[in-house]
Amino acid sequence: MITLLDRKEVIKITKLSKSTIHLFLSKGDSDFPKPINTGERRVAWVDSEIQEWILRRMAERDKGAA
């Protein structure tokens, strides 16, 4: 089952600000997951993609500590 997250949930999970998320999305080279359109003025993110992004960030952190 696919779970979708709204912007407030993504902010809560990632601890990123709305403006930082917007910045990541506006950069073509960012690996931050892109949202999907769920309505005329609504977007959502796939929960598993957000979780994978967090895990990649953790792996980058741990690689730098080695």
Coordinates of N, CA, C and O in Angstrom, one line a residue:
M1 N 0.8 -1.2 0.0 CA 0.0 0.0 0.0 C 0.9 1.3 0.0 O 1.9 1.3 0.7
I2 N 0.5 2.2 -0.8 CA 1.3 3.4 -0.9 C 0.7 4.5 0.0 O -0.5 4.7 0.0
T3 N 1.5 5.1 0.8 CA 1.1 6.2 1.7 C 1.6 7.5 1.2 O 2.7 7.6 0.8
L4 N 0.7 8.5 1.1 CA 1.0 9.8 0.6 C 1.1 10.8 1.8 O 0.3 10.6 2.8
L5 N 2.0 11.7 1.8 CA 2.2 12.7 2.8 C 2.0 14.1 2.3 O 2.5 14.4 1.2
D6 N 1.3 14.9 3.0 CA 1.1 16.3 2.6 C 2.3 17.1 3.1 O 3.2 16.6 3.7
R7 N 2.4 18.3 2.7 CA 3.6 19.2 2.9 C 3.8 19.3 4.4 O 5.0 19.2 4.9
K8 N 2.8 19.4 5.2 CA 3.0 19.6 6.7 C 3.6 18.3 7.3 O 4.5 18.4 8.2
E9 N 3.2 17.1 6.8 CA 3.8 15.9 7.3 C 5.2 15.7 6.8 O 6.1 15.3 7.6
V10 N 5.6 16.2 5.6 CA 6.9 16.1 5.1 C 7.8 17.0 6.0 O 8.9 16.7 6.4
I11 N 7.3 18.2 6.3 CA 8.0 19.1 7.1 C 8.3 18.5 8.5 O 9.4 18.6 9.1
K12 N 7.3 17.9 9.1 CA 7.4 17.3 10.4 C 8.4 16.2 10.4 O 9.2 16.0 11.3
I13 N 8.4 15.3 9.4 CA 9.2 14.1 9.3 C 10.7 14.5 9.1 O 11.6 14.0 9.7
T14 N 10.9 15.5 8.1 CA 12.3 15.8 7.7 C 12.9 16.9 8.5 O 14.1 17.1 8.5
K15 N 12.0 17.7 9.2 CA 12.5 18.9 10.0 C 13.0 20.0 9.1 O 13.8 20.8 9.5
L16 N 12.6 19.9 7.8 CA 13.0 21.0 6.8 C 11.9 22.0 6.8 O 10.7 21.7 7.1
S17 N 12.3 23.2 6.5 CA 11.3 24.3 6.4 C 10.6 24.2 5.0 O 11.1 23.6 4.1
K18 N 9.5 24.9 4.9 CA 8.8 25.0 3.6 C 9.7 25.6 2.6 O 9.7 25.1 1.4
S19 N 10.4 26.6 2.9 CA 11.3 27.3 1.9 C 12.5 26.4 1.5 O 12.9 26.4 0.4
T20 N 13.0 25.6 2.4 CA 14.1 24.7 2.1 C 13.6 23.6 1.1 O 14.2 23.3 0.1
I21 N 12.4 23.1 1.4 CA 11.8 22.1 0.5 C 11.6 22.7 -0.9 O 11.9 22.1 -1.9
H22 N 11.1 23.9 -0.9 CA 10.9 24.6 -2.2 C 12.2 24.8 -2.9 O 12.3 24.6 -4.2
L23 N 13.3 25.2 -2.2 CA 14.6 25.3 -2.8 C 15.1 24.0 -3.4 O 15.6 24.0 -4.5
F24 N 15.0 22.9 -2.6 CA 15.4 21.6 -3.1 C 14.7 21.3 -4.4 O 15.2 20.8 -5.4
L25 N 13.4 21.6 -4.5 CA 12.6 21.2 -5.6 C 12.9 22.1 -6.8 O 12.8 21.7 -8.0
S26 N 13.3 23.3 -6.6 CA 13.6 24.2 -7.7 C 15.0 24.0 -8.3 O 15.2 24.3 -9.4
K27 N 15.8 23.3 -7.5 CA 17.2 22.9 -8.0 C 17.0 21.6 -8.8 O 16.5 20.6 -8.3
G28 N 17.5 21.6 -10.0 CA 17.4 20.4 -10.9 C 18.2 19.3 -10.4 O 18.0 18.1 -10.7
D29 N 19.3 19.6 -9.6 CA 20.2 18.5 -9.2 C 20.0 17.9 -7.8 O 20.7 17.1 -7.4
S30 N 18.9 18.4 -7.2 CA 18.6 17.9 -5.9 C 18.0 16.5 -5.9 O 17.3 16.1 -6.9
D31 N 18.4 15.7 -4.9 CA 17.9 14.3 -4.9 C 16.6 14.2 -4.0 O 16.1 13.1 -3.7
F32 N 16.1 15.4 -3.6 CA 14.9 15.4 -2.8 C 13.7 14.9 -3.6 O 13.6 15.3 -4.8
P33 N 12.9 14.0 -3.1 CA 11.8 13.4 -3.8 C 10.9 14.5 -4.4 O 10.6 15.5 -3.7
K34 N 10.4 14.3 -5.6 CA 9.5 15.3 -6.2 C 8.1 14.9 -5.8 O 7.7 13.7 -5.7
P35 N 7.2 15.9 -5.6 CA 5.8 15.6 -5.2 C 5.0 15.2 -6.4 O 5.4 15.4 -7.6
I36 N 3.9 14.6 -6.1 CA 2.9 14.2 -7.2 C 1.7 15.2 -7.0 O 1.4 15.5 -5.9
N37 N 1.1 15.5 -8.1 CA -0.1 16.3 -8.1 C -1.3 15.4 -7.7 O -1.5 14.4 -8.3
T38 N -2.0 15.8 -6.6 CA -3.1 15.1 -6.2 C -4.4 15.8 -6.4 O -5.5 15.3 -6.2
G39 N -4.3 17.0 -6.9 CA -5.5 17.8 -7.1 C -5.1 19.1 -7.8 O -3.9 19.3 -8.1
E40 N -6.0 20.0 -8.0 CA -5.7 21.2 -8.7 C -4.7 22.1 -8.0 O -3.8 22.6 -8.6
R41 N -4.7 22.1 -6.7 CA -3.8 22.9 -5.9 C -3.2 22.1 -4.8 O -2.8 22.7 -3.8
R42 N -3.0 20.8 -5.0 CA -2.5 20.0 -3.9 C -1.4 19.1 -4.4 O -1.5 18.6 -5.6
V43 N -0.4 18.9 -3.6 CA 0.6 17.9 -3.9 C 0.8 17.0 -2.7 O 0.5 17.4 -1.6
A44 N 1.5 15.9 -3.0 CA 1.8 15.0 -1.9 C 3.1 14.2 -2.3 O 3.4 14.2 -3.4
W45 N 3.7 13.7 -1.3 CA 5.0 12.9 -1.5 C 4.7 11.5 -1.1 O 3.9 11.2 -0.1
V46 N 5.4 10.6 -1.7 CA 5.3 9.2 -1.4 C 6.2 8.9 -0.2 O 7.3 9.3 -0.2
D47 N 5.5 8.4 0.9 CA 6.2 8.2 2.2 C 7.5 7.4 2.0 O 8.5 7.8 2.5
S48 N 7.5 6.3 1.2 CA 8.7 5.5 1.1 C 9.8 6.3 0.4 O 11.0 6.1 0.8
E49 N 9.5 7.2 -0.5 CA 10.6 8.0 -1.1 C 11.2 9.0 -0.1 O 12.4 9.2 -0.1
I50 N 10.4 9.6 0.8 CA 10.9 10.4 1.8 C 11.8 9.6 2.8 O 12.9 10.1 3.1
Q51 N 11.3 8.4 3.2 CA 12.1 7.6 4.1 C 13.5 7.2 3.4 O 14.5 7.2 4.1
E52 N 13.4 6.9 2.1 CA 14.7 6.5 1.4 C 15.6 7.7 1.3 O 16.8 7.6 1.5
W53 N 15.1 8.9 1.2 CA 15.9 10.1 1.1 C 16.6 10.3 2.5 O 17.8 10.6 2.5
I54 N 15.9 10.1 3.6 CA 16.5 10.3 4.9 C 17.6 9.2 5.1 O 18.6 9.5 5.6
L55 N 17.3 8.0 4.7 CA 18.3 6.9 4.8 C 19.6 7.3 4.0 O 20.7 7.0 4.4
R56 N 19.4 7.8 2.8 CA 20.6 8.3 2.0 C 21.4 9.3 2.7 O 22.6 9.3 2.7
R57 N 20.7 10.3 3.3 CA 21.4 11.3 4.1 C 22.1 10.8 5.3 O 23.3 11.2 5.6
M58 N 21.6 9.8 5.9 CA 22.2 9.1 7.0 C 23.5 8.4 6.5 O 24.5 8.4 7.2
A59 N 23.4 7.7 5.4 CA 24.5 7.0 4.8 C 25.6 7.9 4.5 O 26.8 7.7 4.7
E60 N 25.3 9.1 3.9 CA 26.3 10.1 3.6 C 27.0 10.6 4.8 O 28.2 10.8 4.9
R61 N 26.2 10.8 5.9 CA 26.8 11.2 7.2 C 27.7 10.2 7.7 O 28.8 10.5 8.1
D62 N 27.3 8.9 7.7 CA 28.1 7.9 8.2 C 29.4 7.6 7.4 O 30.4 7.3 7.9
K63 N 29.3 7.8 6.1 CA 30.5 7.6 5.2 C 31.5 8.7 5.5 O 32.7 8.4 5.5
G64 N 31.1 9.9 5.8 CA 32.0 11.0 6.2 C 32.7 10.8 7.5 O 33.8 11.2 7.8
A65 N 32.1 10.0 8.4 CA 32.6 9.7 9.7 C 33.6 8.6 9.7 O 34.4 8.4 10.7
A66 N 33.7 7.8 8.7 CA 34.6 6.7 8.6 C 36.0 7.0 8.3 O 36.4 8.0 7.9

